[in-house]
C-alpha positions as CSV (number, residue, x, y, z in Angstrom):
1,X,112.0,114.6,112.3
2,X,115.9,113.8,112.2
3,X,114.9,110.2,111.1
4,X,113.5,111.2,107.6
5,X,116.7,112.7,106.7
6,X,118.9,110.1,106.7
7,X,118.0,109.1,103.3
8,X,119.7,107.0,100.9
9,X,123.0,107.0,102.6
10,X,122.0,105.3,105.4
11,X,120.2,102.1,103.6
12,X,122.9,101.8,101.5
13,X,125.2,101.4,104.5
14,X,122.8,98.8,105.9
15,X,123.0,97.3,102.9
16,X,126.6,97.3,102.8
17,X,126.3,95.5,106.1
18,X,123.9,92.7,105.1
19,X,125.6,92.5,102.3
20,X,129.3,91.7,104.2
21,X,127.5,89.3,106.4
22,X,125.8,87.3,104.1
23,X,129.2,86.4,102.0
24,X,130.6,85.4,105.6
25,X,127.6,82.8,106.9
26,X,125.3,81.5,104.4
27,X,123.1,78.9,104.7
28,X,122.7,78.8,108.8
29,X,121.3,75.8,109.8
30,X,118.9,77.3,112.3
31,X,117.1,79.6,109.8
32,X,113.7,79.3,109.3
33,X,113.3,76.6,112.1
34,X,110.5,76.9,114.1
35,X,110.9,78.0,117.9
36,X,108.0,75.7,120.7
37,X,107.6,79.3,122.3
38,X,107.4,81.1,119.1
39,X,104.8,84.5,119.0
40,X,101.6,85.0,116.9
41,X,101.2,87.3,114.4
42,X,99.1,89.3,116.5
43,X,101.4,89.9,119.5
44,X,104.4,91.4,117.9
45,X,103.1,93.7,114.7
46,X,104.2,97.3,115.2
47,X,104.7,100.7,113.1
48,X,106.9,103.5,113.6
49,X,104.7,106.9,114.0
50,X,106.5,110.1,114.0
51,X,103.5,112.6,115.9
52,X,101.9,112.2,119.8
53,X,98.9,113.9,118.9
54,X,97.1,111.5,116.3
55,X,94.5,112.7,114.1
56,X,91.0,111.7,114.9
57,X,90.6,108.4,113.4
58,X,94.4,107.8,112.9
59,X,94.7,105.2,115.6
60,X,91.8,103.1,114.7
61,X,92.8,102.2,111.8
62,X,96.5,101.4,113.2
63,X,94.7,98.7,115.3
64,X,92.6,98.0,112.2
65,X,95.5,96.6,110.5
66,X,96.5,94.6,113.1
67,X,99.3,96.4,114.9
68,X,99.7,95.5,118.7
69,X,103.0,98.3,119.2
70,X,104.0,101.5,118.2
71,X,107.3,103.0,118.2
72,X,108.2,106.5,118.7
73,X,110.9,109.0,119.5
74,X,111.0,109.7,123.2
75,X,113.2,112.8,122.6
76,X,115.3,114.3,125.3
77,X,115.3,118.1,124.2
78,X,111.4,118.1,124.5
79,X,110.6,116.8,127.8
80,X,113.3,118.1,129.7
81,X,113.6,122.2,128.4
82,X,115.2,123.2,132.2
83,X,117.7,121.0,133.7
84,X,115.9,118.5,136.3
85,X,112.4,119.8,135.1
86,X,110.7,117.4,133.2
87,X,107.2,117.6,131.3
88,X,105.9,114.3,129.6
89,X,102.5,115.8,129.0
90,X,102.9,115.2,125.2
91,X,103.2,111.5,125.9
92,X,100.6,111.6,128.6
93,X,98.0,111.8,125.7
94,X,100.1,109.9,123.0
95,X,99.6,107.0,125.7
96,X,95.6,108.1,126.1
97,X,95.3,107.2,122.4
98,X,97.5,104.1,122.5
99,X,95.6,102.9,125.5
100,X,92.3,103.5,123.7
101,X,92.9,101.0,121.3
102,X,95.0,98.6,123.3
103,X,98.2,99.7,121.5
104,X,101.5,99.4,123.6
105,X,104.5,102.0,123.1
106,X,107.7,101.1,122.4
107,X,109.8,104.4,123.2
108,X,113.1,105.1,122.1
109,X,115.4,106.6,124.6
110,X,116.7,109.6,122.3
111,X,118.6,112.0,121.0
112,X,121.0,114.9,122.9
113,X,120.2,118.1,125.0
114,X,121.2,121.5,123.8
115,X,121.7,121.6,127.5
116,X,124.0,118.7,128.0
117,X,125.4,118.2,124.1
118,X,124.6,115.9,121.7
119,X,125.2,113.2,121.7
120,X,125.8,112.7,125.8
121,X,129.5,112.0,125.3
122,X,130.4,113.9,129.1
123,X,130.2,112.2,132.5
124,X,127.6,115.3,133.5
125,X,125.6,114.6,130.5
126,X,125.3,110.9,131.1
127,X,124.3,111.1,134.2
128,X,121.7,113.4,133.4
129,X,120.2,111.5,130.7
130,X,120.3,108.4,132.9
131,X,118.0,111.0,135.5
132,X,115.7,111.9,132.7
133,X,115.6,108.3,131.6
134,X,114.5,107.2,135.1
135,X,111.8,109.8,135.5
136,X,110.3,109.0,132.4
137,X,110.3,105.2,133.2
138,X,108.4,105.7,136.6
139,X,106.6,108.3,134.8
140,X,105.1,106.0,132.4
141,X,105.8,102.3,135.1
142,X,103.6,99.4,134.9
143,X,102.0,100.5,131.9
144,X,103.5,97.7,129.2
145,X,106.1,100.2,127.6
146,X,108.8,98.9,126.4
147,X,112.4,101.5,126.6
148,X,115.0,101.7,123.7
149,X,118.3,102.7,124.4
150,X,119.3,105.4,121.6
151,X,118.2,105.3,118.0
152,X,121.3,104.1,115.2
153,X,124.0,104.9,117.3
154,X,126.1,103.3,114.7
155,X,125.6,106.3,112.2
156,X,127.0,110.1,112.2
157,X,123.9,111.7,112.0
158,X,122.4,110.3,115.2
159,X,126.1,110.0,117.2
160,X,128.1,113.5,115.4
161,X,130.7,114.4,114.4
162,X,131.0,110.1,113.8
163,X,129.8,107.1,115.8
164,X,132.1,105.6,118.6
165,X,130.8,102.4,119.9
166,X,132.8,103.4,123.3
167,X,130.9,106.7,123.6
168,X,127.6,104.3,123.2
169,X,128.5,102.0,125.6
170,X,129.4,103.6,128.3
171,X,125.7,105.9,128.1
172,X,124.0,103.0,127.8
173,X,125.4,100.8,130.8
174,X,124.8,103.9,132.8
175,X,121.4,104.0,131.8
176,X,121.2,100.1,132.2
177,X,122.5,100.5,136.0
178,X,120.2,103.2,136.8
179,X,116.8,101.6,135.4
180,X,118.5,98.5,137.5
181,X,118.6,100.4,140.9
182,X,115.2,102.5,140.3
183,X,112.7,100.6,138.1
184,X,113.9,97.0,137.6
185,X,110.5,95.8,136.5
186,X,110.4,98.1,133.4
187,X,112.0,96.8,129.8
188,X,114.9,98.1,128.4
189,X,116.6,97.0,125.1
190,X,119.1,98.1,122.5
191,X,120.8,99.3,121.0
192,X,119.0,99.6,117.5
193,X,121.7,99.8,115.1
194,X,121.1,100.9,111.5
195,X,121.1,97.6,109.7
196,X,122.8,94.4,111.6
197,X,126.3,96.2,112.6
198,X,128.3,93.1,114.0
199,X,131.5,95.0,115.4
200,X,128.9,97.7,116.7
201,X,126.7,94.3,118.5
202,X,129.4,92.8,119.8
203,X,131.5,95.6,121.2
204,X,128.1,96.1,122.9
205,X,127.8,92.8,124.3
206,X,131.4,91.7,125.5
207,X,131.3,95.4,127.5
208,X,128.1,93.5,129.1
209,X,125.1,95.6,128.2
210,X,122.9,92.1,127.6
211,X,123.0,92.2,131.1
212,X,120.2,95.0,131.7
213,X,118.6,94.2,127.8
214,X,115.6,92.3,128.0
215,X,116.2,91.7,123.6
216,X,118.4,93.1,121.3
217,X,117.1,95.4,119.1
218,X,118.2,96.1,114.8
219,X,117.4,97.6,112.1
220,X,117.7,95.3,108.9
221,X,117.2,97.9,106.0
222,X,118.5,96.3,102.5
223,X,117.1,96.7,99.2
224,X,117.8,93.5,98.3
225,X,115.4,90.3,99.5
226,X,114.4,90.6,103.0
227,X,114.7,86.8,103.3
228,X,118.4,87.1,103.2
229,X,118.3,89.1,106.8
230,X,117.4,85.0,107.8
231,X,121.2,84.2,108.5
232,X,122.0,87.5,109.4
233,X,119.7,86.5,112.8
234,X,120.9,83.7,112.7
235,X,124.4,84.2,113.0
236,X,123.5,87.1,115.3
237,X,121.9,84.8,117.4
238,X,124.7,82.9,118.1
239,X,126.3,85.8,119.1
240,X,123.8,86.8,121.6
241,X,124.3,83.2,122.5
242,X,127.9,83.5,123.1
243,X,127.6,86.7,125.3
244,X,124.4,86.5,127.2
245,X,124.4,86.6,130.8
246,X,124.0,83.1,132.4
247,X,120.7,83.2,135.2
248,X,121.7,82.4,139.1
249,X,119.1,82.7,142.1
250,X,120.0,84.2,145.1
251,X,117.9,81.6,147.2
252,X,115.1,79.5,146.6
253,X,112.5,82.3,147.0
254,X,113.8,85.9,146.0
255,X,113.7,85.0,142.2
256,X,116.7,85.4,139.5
257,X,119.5,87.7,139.8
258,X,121.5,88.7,136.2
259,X,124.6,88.4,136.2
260,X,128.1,87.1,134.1
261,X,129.5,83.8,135.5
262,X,133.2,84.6,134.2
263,X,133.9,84.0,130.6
264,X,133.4,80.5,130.4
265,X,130.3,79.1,129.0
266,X,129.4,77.8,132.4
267,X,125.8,77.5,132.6
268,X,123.8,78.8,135.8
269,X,120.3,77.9,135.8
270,X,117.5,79.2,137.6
271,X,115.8,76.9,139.6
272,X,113.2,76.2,136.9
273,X,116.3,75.0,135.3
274,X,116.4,77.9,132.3
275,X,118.4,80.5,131.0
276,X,117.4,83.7,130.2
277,X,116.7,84.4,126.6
278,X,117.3,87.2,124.5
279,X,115.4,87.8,121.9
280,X,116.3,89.6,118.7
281,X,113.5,92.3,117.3
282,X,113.6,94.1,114.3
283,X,112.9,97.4,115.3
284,X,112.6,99.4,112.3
285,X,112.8,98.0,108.6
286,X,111.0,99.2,105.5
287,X,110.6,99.4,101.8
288,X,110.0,102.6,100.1
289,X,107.8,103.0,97.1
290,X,109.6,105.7,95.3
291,X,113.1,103.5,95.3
292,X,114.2,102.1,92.2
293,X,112.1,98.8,90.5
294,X,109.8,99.2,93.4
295,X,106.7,101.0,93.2
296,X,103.3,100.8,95.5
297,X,102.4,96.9,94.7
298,X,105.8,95.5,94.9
299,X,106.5,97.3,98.5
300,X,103.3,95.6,99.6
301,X,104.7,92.1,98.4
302,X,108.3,93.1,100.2
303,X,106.5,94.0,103.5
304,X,104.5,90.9,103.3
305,X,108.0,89.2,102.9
306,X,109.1,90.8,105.9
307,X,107.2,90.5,108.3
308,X,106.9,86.2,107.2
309,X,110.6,86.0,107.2
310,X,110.8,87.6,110.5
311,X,108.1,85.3,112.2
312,X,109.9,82.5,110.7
313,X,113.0,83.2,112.0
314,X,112.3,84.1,115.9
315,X,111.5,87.7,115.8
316,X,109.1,88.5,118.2
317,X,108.8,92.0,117.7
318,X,108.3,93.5,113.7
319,X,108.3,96.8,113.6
320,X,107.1,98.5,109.9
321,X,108.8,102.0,108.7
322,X,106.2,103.8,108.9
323,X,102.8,105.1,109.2
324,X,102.3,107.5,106.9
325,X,104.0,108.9,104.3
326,X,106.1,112.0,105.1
327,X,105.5,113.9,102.3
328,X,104.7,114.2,98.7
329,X,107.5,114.8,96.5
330,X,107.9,112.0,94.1
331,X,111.6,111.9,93.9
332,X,112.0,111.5,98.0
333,X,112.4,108.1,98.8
334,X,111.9,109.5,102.4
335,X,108.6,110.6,101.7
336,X,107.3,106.6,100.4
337,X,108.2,104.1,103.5
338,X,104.5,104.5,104.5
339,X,101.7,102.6,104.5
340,X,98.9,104.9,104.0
341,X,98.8,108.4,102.1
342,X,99.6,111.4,103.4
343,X,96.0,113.4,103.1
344,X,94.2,113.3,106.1
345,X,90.7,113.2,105.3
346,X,89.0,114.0,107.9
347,X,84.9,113.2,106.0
348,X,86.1,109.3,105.1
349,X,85.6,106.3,106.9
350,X,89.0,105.9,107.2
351,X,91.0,109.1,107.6
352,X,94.1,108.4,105.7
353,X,93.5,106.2,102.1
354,X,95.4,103.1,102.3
355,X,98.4,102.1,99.9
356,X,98.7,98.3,99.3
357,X,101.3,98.1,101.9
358,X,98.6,98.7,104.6
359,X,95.9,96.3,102.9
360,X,99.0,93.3,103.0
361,X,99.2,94.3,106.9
362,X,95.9,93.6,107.4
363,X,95.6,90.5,104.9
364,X,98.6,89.0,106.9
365,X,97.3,89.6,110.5
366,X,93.7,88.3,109.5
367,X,94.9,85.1,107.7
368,X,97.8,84.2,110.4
369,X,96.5,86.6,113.5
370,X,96.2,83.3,115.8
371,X,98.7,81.0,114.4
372,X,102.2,80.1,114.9
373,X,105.2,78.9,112.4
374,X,105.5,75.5,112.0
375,X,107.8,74.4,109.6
376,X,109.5,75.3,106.2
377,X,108.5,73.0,103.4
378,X,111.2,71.4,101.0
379,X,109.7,72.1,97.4
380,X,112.4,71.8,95.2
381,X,114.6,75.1,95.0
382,X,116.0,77.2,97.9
383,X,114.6,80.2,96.2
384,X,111.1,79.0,96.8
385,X,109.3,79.4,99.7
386,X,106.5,77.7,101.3
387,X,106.1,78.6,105.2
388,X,103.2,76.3,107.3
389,X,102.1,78.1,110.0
390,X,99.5,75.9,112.9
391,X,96.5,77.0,115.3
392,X,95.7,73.7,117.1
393,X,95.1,71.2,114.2
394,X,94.5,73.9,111.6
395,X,97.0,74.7,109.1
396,X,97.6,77.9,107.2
397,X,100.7,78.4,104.2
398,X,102.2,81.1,102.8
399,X,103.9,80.4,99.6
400,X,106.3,82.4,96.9
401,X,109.0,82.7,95.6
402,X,112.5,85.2,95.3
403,X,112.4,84.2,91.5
404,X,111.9,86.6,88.9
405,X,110.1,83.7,86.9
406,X,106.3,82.7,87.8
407,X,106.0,78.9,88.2
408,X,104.5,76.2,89.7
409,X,105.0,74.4,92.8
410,X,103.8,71.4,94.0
411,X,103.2,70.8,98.3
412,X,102.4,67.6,99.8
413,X,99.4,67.4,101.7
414,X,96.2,65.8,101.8
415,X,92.9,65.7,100.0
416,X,90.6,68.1,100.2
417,X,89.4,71.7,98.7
418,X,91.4,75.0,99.5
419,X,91.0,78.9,99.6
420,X,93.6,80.9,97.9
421,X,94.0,84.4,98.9
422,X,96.3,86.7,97.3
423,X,98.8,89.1,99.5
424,X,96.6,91.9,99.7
425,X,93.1,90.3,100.2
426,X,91.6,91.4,97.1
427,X,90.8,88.1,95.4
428,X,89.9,84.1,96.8
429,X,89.6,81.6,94.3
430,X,89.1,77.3,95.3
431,X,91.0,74.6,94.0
432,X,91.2,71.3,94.9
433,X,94.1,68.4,95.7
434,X,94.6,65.2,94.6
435,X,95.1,62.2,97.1
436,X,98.7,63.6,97.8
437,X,99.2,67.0,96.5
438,X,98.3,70.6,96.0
439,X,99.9,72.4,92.8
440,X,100.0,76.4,92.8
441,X,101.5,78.9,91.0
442,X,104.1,81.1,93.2
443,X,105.6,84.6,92.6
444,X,107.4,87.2,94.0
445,X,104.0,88.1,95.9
446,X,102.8,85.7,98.4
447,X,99.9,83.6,98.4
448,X,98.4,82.3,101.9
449,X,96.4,79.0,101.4
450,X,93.9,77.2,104.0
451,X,91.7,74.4,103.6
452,X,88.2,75.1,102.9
453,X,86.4,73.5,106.0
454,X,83.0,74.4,104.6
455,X,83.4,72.0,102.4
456,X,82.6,68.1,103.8
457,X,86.5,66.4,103.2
């Protein structure tokens, strides 16, 4: 696939990115605050998969670990081979397997024709990948996809000979005004920029594509800390904010209409009294094993990280690069972003043998599967973090720390006897709290602790 060889220079532009934002808004003050309509774990866990014919076994163990989406290149040049002749049949049975297991696609909307040019940069060629678009939409309607418009159209190798944000824009609001006319019940977001490319968001949004997105999707590759992508939402957030197309009803009884009320930040209300939201979803981010300092264990402690900052922070939708790793050489980064081997093995229980990263998934969906963020304890040092998550009156934490030091940490809460369980699920020890506190011991790998209701309080 294209996607694996983008390599290192693509991250480190991301990281460039992150890296620019975070020196110009620090600190946000709606970071890691909790939303009433927030999602569970187990609604919005996704992997990227690069293949629509899964091994036998393959996608059982992709719902094993907890995943609810899968997201996958819906590529132009495959399905249509003759202009105005389109075959889908390939995605006929990757959406067989999917369905199988309750798994919903997430396709992405990609790349150029050899029949039209890549990328679509000609009235002709937009208009016919607006067509193919279409088709595939009814193709695939009422079926819970959800439709990405491009894949990192902020980079040269997915927009050659260099990205232009204009080019971008006007593809995609053709596309948006075509799924408007002909399916306006399916979802279509964008525009999934290689890390979180402000200029590239916002040209997007004051040209008025949030006005056929149903979320904005991003790509927040760094190799530093995933926490820091926390103000990076945040300040993109207010962006969305700024931008986002106010709701106005046509009468009491034909439902909203989407449209811009001028450019003031006149509110128009449907009559529930609501605005539409936008949500943000990170729709590819990953670590790879074979990247400096970070081997096997410590990518499972970074995806752990992750996906916790991201539920934290209002991300409904977490999408893990990738499946399965691409290959073996040891020196390709490329080959190390997933999270099970690359051996199929077709006589074990489970077909591909799991790295760490995919025993964290699973740990993480288990523990928090029905439970929502709460609130972000106060514990003494920024750099420590310890992130209550509810289900009714129950209460769940996940706790560590950005610190290279291992330390303790003390958290306020009530009497009782608790159940530690490392990252990965491998080991469960007890301990108990005073009348006031619990003291732990936090690293750069989380813990997730919950009270021990077996035991009479």
């Amino acid at each position: 696939m294209m996607k694996l060889r983008l390599g290192l220079t693509l991250l480190s532009v991301s990281l460039s990115l992150s890296i620019s934002a975070d020196r110009t808004f620090t600190n946000c003050p709606q970071a890691w605050v909790p939303n009433a309509n927030s999602e569970t774990f187990e609604q919005g866990l996704g992997v990227n998969i690069h293949f629509t014919d899964p091994q036998p076994g393959e996608m059982k163990m992709i719902a094993a670990a907890g995943f609810r989406w899968v997201r996958m290149d819906f590529k132009w040049d495959a399905t249509e081979r003759e202009r105005g002749h389109y075959d889908f049949s390939a995605y006929d049975r990757l959406m067989q397997s999917l369905d199988q297991f309750k798994l919903r696609a997430l396709f992405i909307l990609d790349y150029g024709n050899p029949l039209y040019g890549t990328p679509p940069r000609t009235e002709f060629a937009r208009q016919a990948f607006a067509g193919w678009a279409v088709a595939a939409a009814k193709h695939f309607a009422n079926r819970g996809v959800t439709w990405e418009m491009y894949n990192e159209p902020n980079v040269p190798m997915f927009w050659p000979p260099r990205p232009n944000v204009d080019e971008y824009i006007v593809l995609a609001l053709t596309v948006g005004r075509a799924f408007r006319v002909n399916v306006p019940t399916e979802k279509l977001i964008g525009p999934a920029t290689s890390g979180i490319d402000f200029n590239f968001l916002e040209a997007c949004f004051k040209a008025g594509l949030l006005d056929y997105w149903s979320a904005v999707s991003v790509h927040p590759y760094r190799r530093t800390n995933p926490e820091g992508a926390a103000n990076e939402y945040c300040r993109l957030r207010q962006m969305i904010d700024q931008y986002r197309p106010r709701v106005r009803t046509r009468s009491g009884s034909d439902g909203p209409s989407l449209g811009r009320v001028g450019n003031d930040d006149l509110t128009v209300s449907t009559a529930s009294g609501s605005d539409r939201v936008i949500p943000i979803i990170s729709g590819e981010w990953g670590f790879s094993s074979a990247w400096p300092r970070i081997d096997e264990a410590k990518q499972s402690a970074l995806l752990a990280r992750e996906l916790l900052t991201n539920i934290a922070n209002d991300i409904p939708m977490s999408i893990w690069y990738d499946w399965r790793e691409d290959g073996t050489d040891t020196e390709d980064p490329e080959h190390h972003f997933g999270l099970v081997h690359n051996a199929y093995l077709s006589d074990h229980a489970q077909v591909y043998q799991p790295k760490p990263a995919y025993l964290a998934t699973k740990t993480l969906h288990d523990f928090f599967r029905s439970y929502r963020f709460e609130q972000r304890l106060t514990v003494g040092s920024d750099q420590d973090y310890v992130l209550v998550f509810a289900s009714g009156a129950d209460r769940r934490i996940a706790a560590w720390t950005t610190s290279t030091d291992v330390h303790r940490i003390t958290i306020s809460l009530g009497p009782g006897t608790f159940l530690m369980t490392n990252h990965t699920g491998e080991s469960t020890t007890s301990i108990s709290a005073n009348r006031q506190s619990l003291t732990i011991e936090v690293s750069t790998a989380p813990i997730y602790v919950r009270r021990d209701h077996a035991i009479a309080q």
